[in-house]
Coordinates of C-alpha atoms in Angstrom, one line a residue:
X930 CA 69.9 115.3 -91.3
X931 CA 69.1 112.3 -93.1
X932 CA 66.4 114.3 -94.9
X933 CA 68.4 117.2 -96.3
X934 CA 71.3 114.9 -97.8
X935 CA 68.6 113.4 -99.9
X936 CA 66.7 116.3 -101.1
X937 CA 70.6 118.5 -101.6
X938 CA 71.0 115.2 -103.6
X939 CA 68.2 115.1 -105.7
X940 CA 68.3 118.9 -106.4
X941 CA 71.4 119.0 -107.7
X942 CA 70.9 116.3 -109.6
X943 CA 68.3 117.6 -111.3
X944 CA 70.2 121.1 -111.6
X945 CA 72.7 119.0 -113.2
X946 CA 70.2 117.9 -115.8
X947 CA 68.7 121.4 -116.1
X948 CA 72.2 122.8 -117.0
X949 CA 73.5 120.0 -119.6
X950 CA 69.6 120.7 -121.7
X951 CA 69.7 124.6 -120.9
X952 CA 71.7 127.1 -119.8
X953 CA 69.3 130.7 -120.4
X954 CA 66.9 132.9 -118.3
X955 CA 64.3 129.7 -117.6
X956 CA 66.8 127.6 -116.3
X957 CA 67.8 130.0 -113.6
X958 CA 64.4 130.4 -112.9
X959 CA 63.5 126.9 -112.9
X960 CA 66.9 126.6 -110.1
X961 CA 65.5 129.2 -107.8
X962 CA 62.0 127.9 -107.9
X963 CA 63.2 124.2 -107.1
X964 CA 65.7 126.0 -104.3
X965 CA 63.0 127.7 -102.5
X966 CA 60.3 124.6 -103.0
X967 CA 62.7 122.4 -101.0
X968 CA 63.9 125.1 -98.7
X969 CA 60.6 125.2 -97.4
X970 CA 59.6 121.7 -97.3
X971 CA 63.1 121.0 -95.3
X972 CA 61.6 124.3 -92.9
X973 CA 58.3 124.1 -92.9
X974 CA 56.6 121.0 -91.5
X975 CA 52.6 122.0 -92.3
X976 CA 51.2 119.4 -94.5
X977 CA 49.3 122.1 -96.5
X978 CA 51.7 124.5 -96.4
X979 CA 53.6 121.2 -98.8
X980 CA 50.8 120.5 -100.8
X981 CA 50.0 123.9 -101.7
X982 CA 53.8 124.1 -102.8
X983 CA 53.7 121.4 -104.5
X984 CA 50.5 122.0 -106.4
X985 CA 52.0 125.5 -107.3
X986 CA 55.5 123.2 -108.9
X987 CA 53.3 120.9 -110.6
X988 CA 51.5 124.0 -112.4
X989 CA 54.8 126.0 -112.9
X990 CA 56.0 122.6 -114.5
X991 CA 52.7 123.3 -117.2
X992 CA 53.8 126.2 -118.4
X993 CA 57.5 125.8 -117.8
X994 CA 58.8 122.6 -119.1
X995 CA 62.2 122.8 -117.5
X996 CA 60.9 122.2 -113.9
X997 CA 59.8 118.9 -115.1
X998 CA 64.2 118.3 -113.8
X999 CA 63.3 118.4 -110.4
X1000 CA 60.1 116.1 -110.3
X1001 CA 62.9 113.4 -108.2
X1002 CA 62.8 116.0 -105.7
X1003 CA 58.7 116.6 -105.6
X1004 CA 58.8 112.8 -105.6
X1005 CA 60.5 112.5 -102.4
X1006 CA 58.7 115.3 -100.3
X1007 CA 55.2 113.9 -101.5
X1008 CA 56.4 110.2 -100.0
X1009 CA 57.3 112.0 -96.6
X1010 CA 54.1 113.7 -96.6
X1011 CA 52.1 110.7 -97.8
X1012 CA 49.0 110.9 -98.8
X1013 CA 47.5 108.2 -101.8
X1014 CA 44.7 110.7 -103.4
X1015 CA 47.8 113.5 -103.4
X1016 CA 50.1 111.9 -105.0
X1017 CA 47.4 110.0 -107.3
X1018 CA 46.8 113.3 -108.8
X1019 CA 50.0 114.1 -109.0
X1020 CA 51.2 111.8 -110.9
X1021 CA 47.9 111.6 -113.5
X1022 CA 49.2 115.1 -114.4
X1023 CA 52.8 114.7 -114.9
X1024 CA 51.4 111.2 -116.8
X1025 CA 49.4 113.7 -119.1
X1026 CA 52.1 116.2 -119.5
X1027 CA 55.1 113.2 -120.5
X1028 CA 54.4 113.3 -123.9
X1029 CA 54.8 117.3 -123.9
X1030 CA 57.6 117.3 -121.9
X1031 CA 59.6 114.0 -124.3
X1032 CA 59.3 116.4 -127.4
X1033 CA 60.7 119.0 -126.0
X1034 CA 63.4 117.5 -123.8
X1035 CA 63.7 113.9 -125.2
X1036 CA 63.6 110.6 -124.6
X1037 CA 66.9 110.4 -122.9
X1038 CA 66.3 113.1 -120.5
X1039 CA 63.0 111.7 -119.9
X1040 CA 64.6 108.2 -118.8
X1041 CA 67.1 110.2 -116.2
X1042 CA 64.3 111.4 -115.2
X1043 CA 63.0 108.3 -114.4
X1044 CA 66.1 107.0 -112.7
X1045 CA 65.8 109.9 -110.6
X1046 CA 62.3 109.5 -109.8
X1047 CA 63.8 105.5 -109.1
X1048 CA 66.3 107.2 -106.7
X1049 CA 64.1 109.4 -104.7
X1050 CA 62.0 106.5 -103.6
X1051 CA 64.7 104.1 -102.6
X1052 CA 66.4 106.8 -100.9
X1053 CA 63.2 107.8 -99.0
X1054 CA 62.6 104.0 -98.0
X1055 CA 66.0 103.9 -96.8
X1056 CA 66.1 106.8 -94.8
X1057 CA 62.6 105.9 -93.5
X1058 CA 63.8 102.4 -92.5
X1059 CA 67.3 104.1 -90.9
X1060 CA 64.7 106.3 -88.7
X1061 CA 62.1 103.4 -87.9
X1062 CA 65.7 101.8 -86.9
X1063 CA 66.9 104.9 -84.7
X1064 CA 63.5 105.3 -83.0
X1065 CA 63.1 101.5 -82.0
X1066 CA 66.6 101.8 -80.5
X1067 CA 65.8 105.1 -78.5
X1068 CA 62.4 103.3 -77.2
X1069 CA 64.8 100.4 -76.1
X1070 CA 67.1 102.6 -74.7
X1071 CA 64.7 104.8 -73.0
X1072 CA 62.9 101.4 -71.6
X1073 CA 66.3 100.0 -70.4
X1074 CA 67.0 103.0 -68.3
X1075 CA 63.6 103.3 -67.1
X1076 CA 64.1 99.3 -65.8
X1077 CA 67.3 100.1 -64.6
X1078 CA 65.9 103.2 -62.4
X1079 CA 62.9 100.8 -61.7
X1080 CA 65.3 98.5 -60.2
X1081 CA 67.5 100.9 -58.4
X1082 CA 64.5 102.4 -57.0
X1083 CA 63.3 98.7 -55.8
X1084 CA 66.8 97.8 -54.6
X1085 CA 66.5 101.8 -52.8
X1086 CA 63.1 100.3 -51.3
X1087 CA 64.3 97.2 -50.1
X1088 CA 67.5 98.9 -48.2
X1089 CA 65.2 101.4 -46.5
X1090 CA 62.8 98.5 -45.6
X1091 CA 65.8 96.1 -44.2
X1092 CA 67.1 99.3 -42.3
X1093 CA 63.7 100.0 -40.9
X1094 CA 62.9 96.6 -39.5
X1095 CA 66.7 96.8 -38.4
X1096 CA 65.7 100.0 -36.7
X1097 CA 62.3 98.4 -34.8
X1098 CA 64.4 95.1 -33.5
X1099 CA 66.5 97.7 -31.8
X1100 CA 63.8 99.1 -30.6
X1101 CA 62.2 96.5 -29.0
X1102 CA 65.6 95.0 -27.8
X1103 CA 66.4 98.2 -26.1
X1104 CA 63.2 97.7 -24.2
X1105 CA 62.9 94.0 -23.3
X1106 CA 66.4 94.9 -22.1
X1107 CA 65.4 98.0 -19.8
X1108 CA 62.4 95.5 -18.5
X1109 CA 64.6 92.9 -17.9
X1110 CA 66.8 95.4 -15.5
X1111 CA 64.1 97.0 -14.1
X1112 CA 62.3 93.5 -13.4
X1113 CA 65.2 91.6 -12.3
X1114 CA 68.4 94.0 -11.5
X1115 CA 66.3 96.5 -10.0
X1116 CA 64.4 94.4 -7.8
X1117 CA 66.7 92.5 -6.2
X1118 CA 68.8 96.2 -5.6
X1119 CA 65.9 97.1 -3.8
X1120 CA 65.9 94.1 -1.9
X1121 CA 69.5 94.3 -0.7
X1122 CA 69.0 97.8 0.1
X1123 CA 66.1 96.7 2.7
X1124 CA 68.2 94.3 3.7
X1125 CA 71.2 96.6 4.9
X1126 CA 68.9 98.9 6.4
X1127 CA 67.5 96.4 8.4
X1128 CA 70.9 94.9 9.4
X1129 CA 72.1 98.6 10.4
X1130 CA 69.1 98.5 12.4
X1131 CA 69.2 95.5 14.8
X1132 CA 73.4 95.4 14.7
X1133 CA 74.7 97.8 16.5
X1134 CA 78.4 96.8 16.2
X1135 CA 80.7 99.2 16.2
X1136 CA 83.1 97.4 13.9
X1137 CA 80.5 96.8 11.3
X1138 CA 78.9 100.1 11.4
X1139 CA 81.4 101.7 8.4
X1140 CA 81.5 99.0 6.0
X1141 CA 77.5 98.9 6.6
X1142 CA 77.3 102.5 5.9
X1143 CA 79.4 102.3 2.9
X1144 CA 77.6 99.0 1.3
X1145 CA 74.4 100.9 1.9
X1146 CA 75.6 103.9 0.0
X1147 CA 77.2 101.5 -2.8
X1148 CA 74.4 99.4 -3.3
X1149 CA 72.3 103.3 -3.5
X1150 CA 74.8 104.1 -6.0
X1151 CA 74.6 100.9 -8.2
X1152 CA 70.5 101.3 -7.9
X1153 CA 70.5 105.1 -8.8
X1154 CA 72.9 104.1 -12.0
X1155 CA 70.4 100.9 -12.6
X1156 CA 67.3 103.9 -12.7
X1157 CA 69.7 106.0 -15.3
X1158 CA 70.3 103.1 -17.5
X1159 CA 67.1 102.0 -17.9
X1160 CA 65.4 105.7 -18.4
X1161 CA 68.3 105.8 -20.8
X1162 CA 67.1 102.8 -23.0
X1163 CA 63.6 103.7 -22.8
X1164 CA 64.0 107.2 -24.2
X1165 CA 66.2 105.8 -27.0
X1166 CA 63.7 103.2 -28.0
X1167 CA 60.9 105.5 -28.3
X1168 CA 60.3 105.5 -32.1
X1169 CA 58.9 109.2 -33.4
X1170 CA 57.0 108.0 -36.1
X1171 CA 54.7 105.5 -33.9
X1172 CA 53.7 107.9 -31.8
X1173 CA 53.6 110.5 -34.0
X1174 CA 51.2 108.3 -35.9
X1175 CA 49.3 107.3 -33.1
X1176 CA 48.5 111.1 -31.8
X1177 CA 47.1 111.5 -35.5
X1178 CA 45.2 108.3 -35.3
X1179 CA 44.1 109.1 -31.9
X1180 CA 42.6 112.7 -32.7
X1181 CA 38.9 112.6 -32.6
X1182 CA 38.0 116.4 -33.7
X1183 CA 38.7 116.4 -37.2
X1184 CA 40.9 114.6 -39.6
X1185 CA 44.6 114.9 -39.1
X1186 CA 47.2 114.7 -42.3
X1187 CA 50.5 113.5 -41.2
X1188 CA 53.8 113.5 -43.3
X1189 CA 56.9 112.4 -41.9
X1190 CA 60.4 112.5 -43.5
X1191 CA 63.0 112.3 -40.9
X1192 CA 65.7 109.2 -40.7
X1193 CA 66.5 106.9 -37.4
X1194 CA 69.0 108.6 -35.1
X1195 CA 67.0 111.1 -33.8
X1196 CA 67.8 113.3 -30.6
X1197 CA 66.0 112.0 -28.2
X1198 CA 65.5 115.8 -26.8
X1199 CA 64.1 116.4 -30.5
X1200 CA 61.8 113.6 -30.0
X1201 CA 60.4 114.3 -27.0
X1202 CA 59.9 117.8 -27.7
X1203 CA 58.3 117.7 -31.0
X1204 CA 55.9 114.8 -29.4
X1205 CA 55.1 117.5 -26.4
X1206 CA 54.5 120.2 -29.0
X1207 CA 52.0 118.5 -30.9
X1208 CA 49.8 116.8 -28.1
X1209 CA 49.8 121.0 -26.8
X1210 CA 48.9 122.1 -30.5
X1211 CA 46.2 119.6 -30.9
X1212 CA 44.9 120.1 -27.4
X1213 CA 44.9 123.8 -28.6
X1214 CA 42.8 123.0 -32.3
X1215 CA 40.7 120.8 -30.0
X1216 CA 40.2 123.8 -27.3
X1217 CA 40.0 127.0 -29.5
X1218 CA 39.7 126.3 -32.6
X1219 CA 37.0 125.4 -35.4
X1220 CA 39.0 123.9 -37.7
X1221 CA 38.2 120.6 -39.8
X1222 CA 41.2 119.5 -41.1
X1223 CA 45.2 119.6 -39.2
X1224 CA 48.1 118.9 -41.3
X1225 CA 51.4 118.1 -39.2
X1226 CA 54.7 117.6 -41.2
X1227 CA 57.9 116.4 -39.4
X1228 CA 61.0 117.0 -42.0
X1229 CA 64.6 116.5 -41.4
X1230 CA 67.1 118.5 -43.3
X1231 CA 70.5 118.2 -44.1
X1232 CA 71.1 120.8 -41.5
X1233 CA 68.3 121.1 -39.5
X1234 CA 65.0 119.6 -38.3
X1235 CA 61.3 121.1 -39.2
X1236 CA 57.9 120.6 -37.9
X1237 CA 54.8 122.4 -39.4
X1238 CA 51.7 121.9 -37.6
X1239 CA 48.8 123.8 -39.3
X1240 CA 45.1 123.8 -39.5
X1241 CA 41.8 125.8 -41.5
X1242 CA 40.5 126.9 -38.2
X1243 CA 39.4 130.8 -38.6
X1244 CA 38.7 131.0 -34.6
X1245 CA 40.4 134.2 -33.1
X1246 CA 40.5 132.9 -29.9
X1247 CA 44.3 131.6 -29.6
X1248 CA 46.1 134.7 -31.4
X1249 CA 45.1 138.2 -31.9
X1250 CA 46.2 139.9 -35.4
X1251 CA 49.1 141.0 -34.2
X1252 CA 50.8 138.1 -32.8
X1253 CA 49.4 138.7 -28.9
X1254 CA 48.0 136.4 -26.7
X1255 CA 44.5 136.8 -25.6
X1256 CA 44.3 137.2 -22.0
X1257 CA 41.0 135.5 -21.9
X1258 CA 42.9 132.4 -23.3
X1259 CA 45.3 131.6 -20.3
X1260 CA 45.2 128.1 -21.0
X1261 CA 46.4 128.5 -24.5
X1262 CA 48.5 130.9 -23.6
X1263 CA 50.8 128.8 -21.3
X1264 CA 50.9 126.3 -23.8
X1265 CA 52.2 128.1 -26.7
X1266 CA 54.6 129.9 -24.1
X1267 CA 55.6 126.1 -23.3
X1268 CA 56.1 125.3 -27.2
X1269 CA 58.5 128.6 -27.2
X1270 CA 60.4 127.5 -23.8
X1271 CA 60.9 123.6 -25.7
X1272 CA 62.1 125.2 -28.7
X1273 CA 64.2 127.7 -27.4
X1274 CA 66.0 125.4 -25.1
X1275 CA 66.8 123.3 -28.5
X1276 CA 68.6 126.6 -29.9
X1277 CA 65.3 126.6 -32.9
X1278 CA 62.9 129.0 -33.6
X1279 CA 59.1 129.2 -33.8
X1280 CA 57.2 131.3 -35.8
X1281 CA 53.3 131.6 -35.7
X1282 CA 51.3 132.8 -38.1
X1283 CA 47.4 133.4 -38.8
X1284 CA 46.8 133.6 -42.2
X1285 CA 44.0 131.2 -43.8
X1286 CA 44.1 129.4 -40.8
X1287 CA 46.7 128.9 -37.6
X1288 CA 50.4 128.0 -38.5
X1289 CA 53.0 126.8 -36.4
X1290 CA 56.5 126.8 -38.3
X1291 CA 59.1 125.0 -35.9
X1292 CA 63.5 124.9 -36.7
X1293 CA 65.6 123.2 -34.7
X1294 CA 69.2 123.0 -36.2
X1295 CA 70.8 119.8 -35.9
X1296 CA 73.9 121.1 -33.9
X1297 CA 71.6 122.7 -31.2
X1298 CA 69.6 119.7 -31.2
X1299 CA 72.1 117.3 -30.7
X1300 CA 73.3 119.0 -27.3

């Protein structure tokens, strides 16, 4: 923008000079030339598209003395397309031509000429300077935001890493807590309950025989509720992504490719299913397959949680074509049939597919899954 308020400047004020010294056929000509020279100069942003223009001015200028009014305007496009052996020879020939141009124009013209010429430069180092200025400031702008997304991204990093070592002192809470019962609570249940059974057995009281029976049966109760609490606590505290992990680690046959993107508060029905499903599928690559790469990817949705295992294998033996079992494959079969039963009881779906390889595509929607 900058650009084209200096050159509209400089052209009309050299059509201003054209008009006060002539006013005929050459002087419109001379107008439309210099319109068009910096029409396409603004446009146009090939260097030697501009020096070939410029070179055809300069020449026009030769034979047509009254272009000589818009050498401000030549001025500034040859400083924004700098170039010292250009404008050199530029100027050698206008120098050569001055004496021509001062006895037909005069020497006062030729001196508003020079002021002009004065202008163009200082308004191309201005403008130069305003857009060194603007760029500078849109580099420090463009670094600011990039430190300030650094930093939210670092603050981001730090919030996930508090939350996951949160996560893991839960985990290991929940079971020191479930030992603890089980150690302590649980044994000392059993103990009692031994107890009563033997006091039932040598006293044979008829008086004591009922509340017997019924501290036997509450001290059954409490133990059975002990068992529930702690199987409770241990399926909580099983975290997905160790043992996810460690079945990847642990697979000898070829290398395995994990990815996992799922949060904290995970189903525990989820967990252990997915964890089923992919010791059965890399039993299966293991079994029936000759596959040397596996790729699983565990993904939570906003709706709904995914798990992809697939591998290269190109053995036919655990699907045919056409999405049957082989019969010859019993084993496999039965486990894929135990992926379906998993998944179905979650409300999900399973597709399978044998294309490039052996795919298992796995749904579960986070409603279902929560049951």
């Amino acid at each position: 923008m900058r650009k084209i308020t200096d050159e509209g400047f400089l052209f009309l004020y050299g059509a201003g000079l054209l008009v006060t010294a002539e006013t005929g056929i050459p002087a419109v000509i001379a107008i439309l030339l210099a319109c068009i020279y910096t029409c396409v100069n603004l446009v146009g942003e090939g260097k030697y598209l501009h020096y070939i223009m410029t070179i055809t001015f300069v020449a026009a200028g030769i034979v047509s003395k009254e272009m000589w009014m818009f050498l401000p305007v030549v001025l500034y496009n040859m400083l924004c397309f700098y170039s010292p052996v250009y404008i050199g020879a530029v100027g050698i020939i206008v120098a050569c031509e001055a004496p021509a141009f001062r006895e037909y124009c005069g020497l006062e013209k030729e001196m508003l000429i020079v002021a002009g010429l004065a202008a163009a430069v200082l308004l191309y180092g201005r403008t130069r300077r305003l857009n060194e200025l603007e760029q500078e400031y849109k580099r420090s702008r463009d670094d600011s935001r990039e430190l300030t997304l650094m930093l939210e991204k670092k603050n981001q990093d730090l919030l996930e890493k508090q939350d996951t070592e949160i996560y893991l002192a839960t985990l290991k809470e929940r079971n020191r807590i479930a030992r603890e019962i089980h150690d302590n609570v649980g044994h000392m249940l059993s103990r009692s309950i031994l107890m009563v059974g033997a006091l039932k057995t040598v006293n044979q009281a008829e008086n004591l025989k009922v509340p017997m029976e019924q501290l036997d049966q509450t001290l059954n109760e409490a133990m059975t509720n002990v068992r529930q609490s702690v199987h409770d606590l241990h399926d909580e505290s099983v975290n997905l992504k160790e043992v996810m992990e460690s079945l990847a680690e642990e697979f000898s046959f070829c290398p395995v490719q994990l990815t996992y993107d799922m949060g904290y508060d995970i189903p525990k029905e989820i967990k252990y299913s997915f964890i089923a499903i992919t010791k059965e599928a890399l039993n299966n690559v293991m079994r029936h397959s000759n596959a040397n790469k596996v790729k699983i990817l565990t993904r939570e949705h906003p709706g709904l949680y995914q798990l992809i295992i697939e591998d290269n294998g190109t053995s036919d033996e655990r699907i045919q074509p056409d999405g049957d079992w082989e019969e010859n494959t019993e084993s496999s079969g039965i486990g894929i049939e135990n992926m379906k039963k998993r998944v179905r009881m979650l409300g999900g779906t399973i597709q399978i597919q044998k294309e490039n390889g052996f795919r298992i595509f796995i749904t579960v929607p986070k409603n279902e899954g929560k049951r």
